[in-house]
GROMACS .gro file of C-alpha atoms in nm:
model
  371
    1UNK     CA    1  19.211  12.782  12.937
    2UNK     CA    2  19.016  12.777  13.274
    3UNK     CA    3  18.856  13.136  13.356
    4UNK     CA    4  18.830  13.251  13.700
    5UNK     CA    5  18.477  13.314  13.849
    6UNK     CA    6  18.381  13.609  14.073
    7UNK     CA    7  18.313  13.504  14.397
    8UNK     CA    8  18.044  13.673  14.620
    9UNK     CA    9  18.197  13.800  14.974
   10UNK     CA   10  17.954  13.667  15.266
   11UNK     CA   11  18.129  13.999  15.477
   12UNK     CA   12  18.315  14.221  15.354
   13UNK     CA   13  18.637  14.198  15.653
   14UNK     CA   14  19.002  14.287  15.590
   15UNK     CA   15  19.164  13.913  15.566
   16UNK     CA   16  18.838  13.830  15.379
   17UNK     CA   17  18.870  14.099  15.112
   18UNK     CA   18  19.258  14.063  15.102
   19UNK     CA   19  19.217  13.679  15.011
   20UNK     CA   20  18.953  13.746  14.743
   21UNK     CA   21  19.229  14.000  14.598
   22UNK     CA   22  19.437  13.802  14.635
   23UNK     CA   23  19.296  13.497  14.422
   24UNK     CA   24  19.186  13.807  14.129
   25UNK     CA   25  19.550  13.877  14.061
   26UNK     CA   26  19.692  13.551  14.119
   27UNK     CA   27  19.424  13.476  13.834
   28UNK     CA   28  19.515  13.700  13.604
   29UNK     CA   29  19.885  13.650  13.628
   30UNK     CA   30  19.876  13.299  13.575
   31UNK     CA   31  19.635  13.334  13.218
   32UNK     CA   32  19.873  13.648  13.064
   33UNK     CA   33  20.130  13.393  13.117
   34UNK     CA   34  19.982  13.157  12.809
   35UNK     CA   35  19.802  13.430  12.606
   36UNK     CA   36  19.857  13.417  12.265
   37UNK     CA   37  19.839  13.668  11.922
   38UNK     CA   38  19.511  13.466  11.877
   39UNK     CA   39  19.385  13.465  12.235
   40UNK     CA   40  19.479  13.816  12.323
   41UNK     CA   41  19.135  13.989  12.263
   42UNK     CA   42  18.930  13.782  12.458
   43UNK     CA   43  19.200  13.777  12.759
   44UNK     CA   44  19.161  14.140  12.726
   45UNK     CA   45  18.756  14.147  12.728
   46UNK     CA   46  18.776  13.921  13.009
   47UNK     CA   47  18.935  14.145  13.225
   48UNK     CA   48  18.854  14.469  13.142
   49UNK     CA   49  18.536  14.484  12.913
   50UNK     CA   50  18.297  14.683  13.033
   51UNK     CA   51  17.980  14.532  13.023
   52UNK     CA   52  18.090  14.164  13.149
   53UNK     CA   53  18.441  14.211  13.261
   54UNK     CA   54  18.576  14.042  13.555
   55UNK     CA   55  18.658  14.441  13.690
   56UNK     CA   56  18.294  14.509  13.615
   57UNK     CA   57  18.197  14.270  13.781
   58UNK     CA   58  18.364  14.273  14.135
   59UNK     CA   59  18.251  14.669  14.089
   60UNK     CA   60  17.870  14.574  14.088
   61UNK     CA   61  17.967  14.208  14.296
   62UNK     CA   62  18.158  14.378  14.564
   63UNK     CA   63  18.140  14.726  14.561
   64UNK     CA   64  17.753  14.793  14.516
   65UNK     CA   65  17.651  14.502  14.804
   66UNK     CA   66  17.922  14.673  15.045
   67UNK     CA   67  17.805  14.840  15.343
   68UNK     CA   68  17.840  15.143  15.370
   69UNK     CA   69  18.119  15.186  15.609
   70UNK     CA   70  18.318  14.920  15.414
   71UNK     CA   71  18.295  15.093  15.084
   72UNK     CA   72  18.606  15.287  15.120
   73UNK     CA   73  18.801  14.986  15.173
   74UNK     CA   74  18.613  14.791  14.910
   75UNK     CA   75  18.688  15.047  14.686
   76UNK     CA   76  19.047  15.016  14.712
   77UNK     CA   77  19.068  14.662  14.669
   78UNK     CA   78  18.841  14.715  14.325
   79UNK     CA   79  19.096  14.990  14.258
   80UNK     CA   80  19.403  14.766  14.336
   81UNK     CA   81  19.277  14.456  14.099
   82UNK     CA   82  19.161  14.680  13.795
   83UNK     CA   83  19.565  14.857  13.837
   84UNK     CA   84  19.704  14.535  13.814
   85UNK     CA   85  19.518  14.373  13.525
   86UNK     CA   86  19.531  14.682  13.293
   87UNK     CA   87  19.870  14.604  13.404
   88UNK     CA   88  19.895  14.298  13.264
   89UNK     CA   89  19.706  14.346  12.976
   90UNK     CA   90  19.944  14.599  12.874
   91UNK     CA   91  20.296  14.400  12.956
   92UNK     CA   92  20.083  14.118  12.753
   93UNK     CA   93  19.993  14.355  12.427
   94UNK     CA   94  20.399  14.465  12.476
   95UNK     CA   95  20.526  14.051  12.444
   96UNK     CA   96  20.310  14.014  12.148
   97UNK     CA   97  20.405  14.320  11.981
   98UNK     CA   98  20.763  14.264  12.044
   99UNK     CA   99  20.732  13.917  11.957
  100UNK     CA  100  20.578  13.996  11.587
  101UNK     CA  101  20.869  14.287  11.532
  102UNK     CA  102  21.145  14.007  11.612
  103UNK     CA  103  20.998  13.753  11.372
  104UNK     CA  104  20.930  14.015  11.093
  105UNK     CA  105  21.304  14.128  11.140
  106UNK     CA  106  21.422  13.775  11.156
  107UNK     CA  107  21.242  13.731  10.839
  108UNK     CA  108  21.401  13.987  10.699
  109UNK     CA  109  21.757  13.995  10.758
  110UNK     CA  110  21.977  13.963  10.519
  111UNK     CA  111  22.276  13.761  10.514
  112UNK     CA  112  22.555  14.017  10.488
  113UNK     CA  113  22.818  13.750  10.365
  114UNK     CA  114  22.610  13.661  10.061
  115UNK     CA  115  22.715  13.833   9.742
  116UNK     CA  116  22.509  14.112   9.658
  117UNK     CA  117  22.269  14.218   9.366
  118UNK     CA  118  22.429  14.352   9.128
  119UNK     CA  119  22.209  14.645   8.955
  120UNK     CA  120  22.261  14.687   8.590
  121UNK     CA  121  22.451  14.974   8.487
  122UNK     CA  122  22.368  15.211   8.164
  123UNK     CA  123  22.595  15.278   7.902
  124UNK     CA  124  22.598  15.550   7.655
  125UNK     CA  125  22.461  15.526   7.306
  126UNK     CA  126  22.651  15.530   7.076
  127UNK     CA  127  22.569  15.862   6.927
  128UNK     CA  128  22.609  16.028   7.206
  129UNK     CA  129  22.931  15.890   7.277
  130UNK     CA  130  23.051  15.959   6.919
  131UNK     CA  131  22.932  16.325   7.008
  132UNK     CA  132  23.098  16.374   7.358
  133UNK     CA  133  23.452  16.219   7.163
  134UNK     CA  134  23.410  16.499   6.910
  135UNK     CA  135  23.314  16.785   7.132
  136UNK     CA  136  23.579  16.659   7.367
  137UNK     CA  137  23.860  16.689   7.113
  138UNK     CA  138  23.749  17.086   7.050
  139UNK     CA  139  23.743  17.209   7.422
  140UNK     CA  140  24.068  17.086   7.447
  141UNK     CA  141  24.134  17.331   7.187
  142UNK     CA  142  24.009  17.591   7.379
  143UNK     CA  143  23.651  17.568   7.203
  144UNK     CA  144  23.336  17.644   7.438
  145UNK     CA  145  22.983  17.482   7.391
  146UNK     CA  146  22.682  17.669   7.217
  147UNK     CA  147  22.350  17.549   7.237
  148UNK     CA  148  22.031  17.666   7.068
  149UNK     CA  149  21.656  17.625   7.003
  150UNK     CA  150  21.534  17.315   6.792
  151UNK     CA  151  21.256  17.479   6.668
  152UNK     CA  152  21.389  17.799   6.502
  153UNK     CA  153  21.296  18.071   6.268
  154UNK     CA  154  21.344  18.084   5.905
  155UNK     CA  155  21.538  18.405   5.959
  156UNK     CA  156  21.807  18.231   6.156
  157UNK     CA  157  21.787  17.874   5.982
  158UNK     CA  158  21.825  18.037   5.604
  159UNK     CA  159  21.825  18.425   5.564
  160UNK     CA  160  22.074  18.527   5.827
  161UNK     CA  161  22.323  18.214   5.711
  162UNK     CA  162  22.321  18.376   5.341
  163UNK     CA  163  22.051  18.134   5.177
  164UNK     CA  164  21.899  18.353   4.942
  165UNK     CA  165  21.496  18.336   4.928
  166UNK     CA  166  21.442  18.100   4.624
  167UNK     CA  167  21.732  17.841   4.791
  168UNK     CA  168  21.636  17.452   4.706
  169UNK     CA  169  21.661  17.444   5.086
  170UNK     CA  170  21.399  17.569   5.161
  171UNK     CA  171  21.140  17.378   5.009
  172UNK     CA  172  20.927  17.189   5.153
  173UNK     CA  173  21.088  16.833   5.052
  174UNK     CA  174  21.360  16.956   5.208
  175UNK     CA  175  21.236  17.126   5.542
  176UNK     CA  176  21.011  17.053   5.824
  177UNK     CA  177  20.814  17.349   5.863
  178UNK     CA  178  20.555  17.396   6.124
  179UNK     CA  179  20.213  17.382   6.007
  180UNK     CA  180  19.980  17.769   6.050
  181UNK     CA  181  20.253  17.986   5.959
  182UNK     CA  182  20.092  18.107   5.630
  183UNK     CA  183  20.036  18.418   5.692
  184UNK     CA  184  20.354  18.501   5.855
  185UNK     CA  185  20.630  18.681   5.717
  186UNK     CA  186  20.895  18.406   5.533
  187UNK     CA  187  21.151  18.510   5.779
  188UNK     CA  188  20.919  18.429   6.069
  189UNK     CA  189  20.769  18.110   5.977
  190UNK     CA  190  20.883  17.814   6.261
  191UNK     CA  191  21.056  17.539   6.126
  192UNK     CA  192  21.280  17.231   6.276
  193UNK     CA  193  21.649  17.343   6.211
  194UNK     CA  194  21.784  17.183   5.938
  195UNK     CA  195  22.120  17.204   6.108
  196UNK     CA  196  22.333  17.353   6.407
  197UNK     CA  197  22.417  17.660   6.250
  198UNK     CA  198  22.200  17.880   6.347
  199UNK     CA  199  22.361  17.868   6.702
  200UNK     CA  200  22.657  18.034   6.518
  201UNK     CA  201  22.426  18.322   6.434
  202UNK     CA  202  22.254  18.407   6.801
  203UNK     CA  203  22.632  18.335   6.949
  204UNK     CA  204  22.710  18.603   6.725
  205UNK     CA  205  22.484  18.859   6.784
  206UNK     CA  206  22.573  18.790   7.168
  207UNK     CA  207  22.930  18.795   7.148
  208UNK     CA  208  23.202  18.967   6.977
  209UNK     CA  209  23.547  18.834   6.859
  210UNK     CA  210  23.728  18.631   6.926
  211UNK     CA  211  23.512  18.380   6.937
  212UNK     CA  212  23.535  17.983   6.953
  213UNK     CA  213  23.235  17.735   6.961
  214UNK     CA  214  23.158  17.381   6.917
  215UNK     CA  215  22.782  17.312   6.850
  216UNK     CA  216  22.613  16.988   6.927
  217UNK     CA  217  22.283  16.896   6.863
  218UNK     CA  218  22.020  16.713   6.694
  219UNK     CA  219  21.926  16.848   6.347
  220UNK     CA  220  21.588  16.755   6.113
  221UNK     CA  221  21.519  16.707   5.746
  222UNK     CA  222  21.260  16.602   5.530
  223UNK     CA  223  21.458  16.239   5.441
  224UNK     CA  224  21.290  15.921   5.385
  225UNK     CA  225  21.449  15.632   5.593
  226UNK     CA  226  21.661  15.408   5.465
  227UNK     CA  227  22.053  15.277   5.566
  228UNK     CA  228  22.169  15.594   5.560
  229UNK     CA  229  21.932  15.877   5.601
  230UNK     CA  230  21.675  15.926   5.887
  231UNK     CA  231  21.492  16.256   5.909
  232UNK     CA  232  21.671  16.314   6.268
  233UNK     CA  233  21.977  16.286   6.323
  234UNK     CA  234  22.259  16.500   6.498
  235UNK     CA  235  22.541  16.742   6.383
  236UNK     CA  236  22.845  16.908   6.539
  237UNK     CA  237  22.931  17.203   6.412
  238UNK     CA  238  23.244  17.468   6.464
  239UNK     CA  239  23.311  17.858   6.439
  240UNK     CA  240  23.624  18.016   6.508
  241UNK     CA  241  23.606  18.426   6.419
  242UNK     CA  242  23.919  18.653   6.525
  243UNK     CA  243  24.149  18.868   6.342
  244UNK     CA  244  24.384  18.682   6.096
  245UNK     CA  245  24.214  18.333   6.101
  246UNK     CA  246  24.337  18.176   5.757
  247UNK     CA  247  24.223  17.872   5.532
  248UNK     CA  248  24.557  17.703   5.654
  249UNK     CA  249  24.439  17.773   6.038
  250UNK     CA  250  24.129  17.546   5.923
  251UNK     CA  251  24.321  17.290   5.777
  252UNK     CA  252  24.555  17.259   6.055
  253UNK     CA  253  24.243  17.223   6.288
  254UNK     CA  254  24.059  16.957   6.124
  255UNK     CA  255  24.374  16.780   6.051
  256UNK     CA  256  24.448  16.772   6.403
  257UNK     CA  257  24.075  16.688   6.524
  258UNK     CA  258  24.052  16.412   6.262
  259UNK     CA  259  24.414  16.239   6.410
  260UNK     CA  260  24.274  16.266   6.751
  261UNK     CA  261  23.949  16.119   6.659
  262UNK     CA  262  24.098  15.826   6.468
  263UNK     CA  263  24.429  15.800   6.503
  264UNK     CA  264  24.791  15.987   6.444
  265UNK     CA  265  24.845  15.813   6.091
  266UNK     CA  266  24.464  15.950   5.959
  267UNK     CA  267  24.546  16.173   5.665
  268UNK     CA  268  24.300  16.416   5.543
  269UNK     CA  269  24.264  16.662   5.211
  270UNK     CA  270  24.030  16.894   5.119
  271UNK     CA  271  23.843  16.955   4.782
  272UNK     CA  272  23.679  17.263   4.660
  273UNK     CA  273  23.270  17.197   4.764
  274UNK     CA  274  23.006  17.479   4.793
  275UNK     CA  275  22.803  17.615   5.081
  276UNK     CA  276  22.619  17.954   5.114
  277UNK     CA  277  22.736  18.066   5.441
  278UNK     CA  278  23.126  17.985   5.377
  279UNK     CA  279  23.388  18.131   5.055
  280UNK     CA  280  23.566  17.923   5.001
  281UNK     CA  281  23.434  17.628   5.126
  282UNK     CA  282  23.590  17.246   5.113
  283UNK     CA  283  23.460  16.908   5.172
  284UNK     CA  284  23.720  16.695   5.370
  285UNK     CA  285  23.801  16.357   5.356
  286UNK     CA  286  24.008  16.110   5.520
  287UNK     CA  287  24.239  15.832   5.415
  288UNK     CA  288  24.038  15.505   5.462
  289UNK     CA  289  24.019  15.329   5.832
  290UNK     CA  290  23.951  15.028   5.693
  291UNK     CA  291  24.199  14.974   5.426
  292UNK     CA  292  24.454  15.269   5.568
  293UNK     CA  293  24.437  15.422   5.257
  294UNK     CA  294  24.497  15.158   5.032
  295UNK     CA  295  24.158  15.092   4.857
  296UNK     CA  296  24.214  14.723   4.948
  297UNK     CA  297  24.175  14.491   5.222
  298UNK     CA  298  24.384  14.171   5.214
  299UNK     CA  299  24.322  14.093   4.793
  300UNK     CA  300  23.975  14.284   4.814
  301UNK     CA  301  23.854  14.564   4.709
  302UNK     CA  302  23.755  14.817   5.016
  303UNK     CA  303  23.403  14.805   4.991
  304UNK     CA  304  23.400  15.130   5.260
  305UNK     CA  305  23.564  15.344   5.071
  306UNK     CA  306  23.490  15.226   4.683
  307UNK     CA  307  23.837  15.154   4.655
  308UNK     CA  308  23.950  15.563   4.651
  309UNK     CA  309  24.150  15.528   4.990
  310UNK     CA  310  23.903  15.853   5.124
  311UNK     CA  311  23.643  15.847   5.270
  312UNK     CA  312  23.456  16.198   5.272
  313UNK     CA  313  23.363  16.296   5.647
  314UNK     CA  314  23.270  16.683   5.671
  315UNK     CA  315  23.227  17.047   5.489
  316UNK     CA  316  23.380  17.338   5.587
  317UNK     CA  317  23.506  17.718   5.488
  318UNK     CA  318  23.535  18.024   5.562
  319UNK     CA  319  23.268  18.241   5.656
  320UNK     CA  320  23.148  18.431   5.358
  321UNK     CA  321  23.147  18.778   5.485
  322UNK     CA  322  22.757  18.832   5.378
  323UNK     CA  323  22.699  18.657   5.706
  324UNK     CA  324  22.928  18.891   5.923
  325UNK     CA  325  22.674  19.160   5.815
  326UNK     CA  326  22.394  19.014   6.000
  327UNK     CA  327  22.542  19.007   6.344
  328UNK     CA  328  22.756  19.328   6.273
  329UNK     CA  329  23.053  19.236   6.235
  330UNK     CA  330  23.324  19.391   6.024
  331UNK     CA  331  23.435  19.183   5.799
  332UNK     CA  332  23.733  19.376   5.693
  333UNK     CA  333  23.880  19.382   6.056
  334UNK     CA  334  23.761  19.015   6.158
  335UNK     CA  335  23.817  18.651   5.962
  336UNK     CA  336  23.680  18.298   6.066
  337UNK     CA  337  23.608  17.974   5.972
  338UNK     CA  338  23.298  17.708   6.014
  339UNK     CA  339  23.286  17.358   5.962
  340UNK     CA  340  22.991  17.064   6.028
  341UNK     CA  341  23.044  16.632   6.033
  342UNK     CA  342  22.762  16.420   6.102
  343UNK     CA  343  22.783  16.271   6.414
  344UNK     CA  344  22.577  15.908   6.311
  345UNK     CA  345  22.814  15.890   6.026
  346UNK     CA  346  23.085  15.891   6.248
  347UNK     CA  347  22.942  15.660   6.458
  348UNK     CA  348  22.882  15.415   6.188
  349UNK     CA  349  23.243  15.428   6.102
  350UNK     CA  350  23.377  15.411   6.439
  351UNK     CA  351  23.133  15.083   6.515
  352UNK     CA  352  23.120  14.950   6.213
  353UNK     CA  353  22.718  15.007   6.189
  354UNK     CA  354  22.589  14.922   5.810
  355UNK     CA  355  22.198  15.074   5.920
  356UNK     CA  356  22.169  15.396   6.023
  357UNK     CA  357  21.829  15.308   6.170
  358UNK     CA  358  22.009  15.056   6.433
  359UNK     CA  359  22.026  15.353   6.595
  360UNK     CA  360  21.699  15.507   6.615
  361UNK     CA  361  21.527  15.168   6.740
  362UNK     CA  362  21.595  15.118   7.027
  363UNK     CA  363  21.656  14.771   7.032
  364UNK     CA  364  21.854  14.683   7.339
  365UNK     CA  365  22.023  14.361   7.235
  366UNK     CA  366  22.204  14.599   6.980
  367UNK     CA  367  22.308  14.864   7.210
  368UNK     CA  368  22.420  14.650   7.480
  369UNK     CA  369  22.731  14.631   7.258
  370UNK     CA  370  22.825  14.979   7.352
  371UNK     CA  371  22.808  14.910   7.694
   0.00000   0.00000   0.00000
């Protein structure tokens, strides 16, 4: 690119100075015309730096040698070129800058008519889902959700629920206590609830009849792993109190709950079981979803359910008045029953899942069956 060179003015006249202005524009004009990204700074320095720049120099070229009576028009002419190139410079830095926005955008737009990305979507596991299905069928019975602590007292884990002090349960083999709680009063020692029920209790103490709660959650014991125990897993327990609530209200309940979990021809029966906190108290079982009650499938024997045609699911019972006393409630006036499934063995049945660690693993090539 040629450069332009300052010329000296022999006199410093009108048409004289108007030429040489002239020429300086004309100059500068035609080089902003090829400037590029690359050749922008020293177009720039040219110009206007201030130590060698073309301005600078028709300041100390022109404007110092002027006479004095033609410095005010020399002036002005300085003036006049120095407007016009920072002109320039600036419509120049503008082209560039708009240039490099145009490309970058060209470079990335984006094809509207091409398909799209599709994002992958999550699913719920499957004990969760098992767990929303069973809550689900309850609050359709009018049932409301209790939630509670994880980490609980032995008061409301054992003593309040009518486990007397020298209960199995409360060994340590059995229960996760929290370590430093020796010197502690039993009743106050932390632990990791060994089930949902002590929601029932603090619900309660909170509320009086009639009451009706579902109770999800996850639940800890002191199991070694294997197919079908895991020291976490979760429950879902029930508690209806109000006056006149019979043993046939419970089996009416469950029986109902059980169809709508897996199907209108699901039978269920109850047998005579044990729990401390219910009298009398009933495991429940339902006729076989594999066989449909049969003990067979084809000429086999039903491996899921040994043959029997049951398959036991849940305990339940009434609550044994000893536990109305700790939330003061008189038993004499008020009735109610509880009941409590495992929601992983549900799951297992519903999926037909043979490990109940699948579950716990994490693995996602096995829970993007669910999905």
């Amino acid at each position: 690119m040629a450069q332009y060179t300052v010329p000296k003015l022999e006199n410093f006249t009108a048409d004289l100075l108007d030429a040489a202005v002239r020429d300086l524009i004309a100059a500068c004009e035609v080089e902003s015309a090829a400037v590029t990204h690359d050749s922008y700074k020293d177009y720039r320095d040219r110009w206007l730096a201030r130590k060698n720049g073309i301005i600078t120099q028709i300041n100390d070229l022109w404007l110092k040698a002027s006479p004095r009576e033609a410095k005010r028009d020399v002036g002005a002419a300085v003036n006049k070129v120095k407007s016009r190139a920072e002109e320039l410079v600036d419509s120049v830095e503008q082209r560039l800058a708009g240039g490099a926005s145009a490309a970058k955008l060209a470079a990335q737009s984006v094809d509207i008519s091409l398909p799209g990305i599709r994002h992958a979507i999550g699913a719920e596991h499957p004990v969760i889902r098992t767990m929303n299905e069973i809550v689900r069928v309850f609050k359709n019975l009018g049932y409301s959700i209790g939630e509670g602590p994880e980490i609980e007292t032995d008061y409301y884990n054992f003593e309040s629920l009518n486990f007397p002090p020298g209960h199995p349960a409360r060994d340590t083999q059995d229960t996760i206590f929290l370590a430093g709680q020796d010197k502690k009063q039993q009743r106050d020692r932390l632990l990791l609830r060994t089930h949902t029920s002590p929601v029932q209790i603090r619900t309660m103490e909170k509320q009086k009849p009639p009451l009706r709660i579902v109770i999800p959650g996850k639940v800890h014991r002191n199991d070694a792993s294997d197919a079908t125990h895991s020291p976490i897993f979760h429950q879902v327990e029930g508690l209806c109190v109000d006056h006149n609530i019979t043993f046939c209200d419970l089996k009416g309940t469950l029986d109902h709950a059980m169809k709508a979990l897996f199907g209108s021809s699901v039978k269920t029966r109850f047998y005579p079981s044990f729990f401390p906190f219910t009298e009398p108290s009933a495991d429940v079982q339902i006729s076989c979803i594999f066989c449909g009650g049969s003990g067979k499938q084809g000429n086999a024997p039903c491996r899921q359910c040994k043959q029997s045609g049951w398959i036991e699911l849940l305990g339940c019972g009434m609550v044994d008045p000893n536990v109305y006393g700790f939330v003061n409630y008189d038993s004499t006036r008020v009735s109610g029953f509880a009941f409590g499934m495992g929601v992983e063995r549900i799951a297992m049945m519903k999926y037909g899942i043979d490990d109940i660690q699948l579950l716990f693993h994490g693995d996602v090539r096995f829970l993007e069956q669910f999905a």
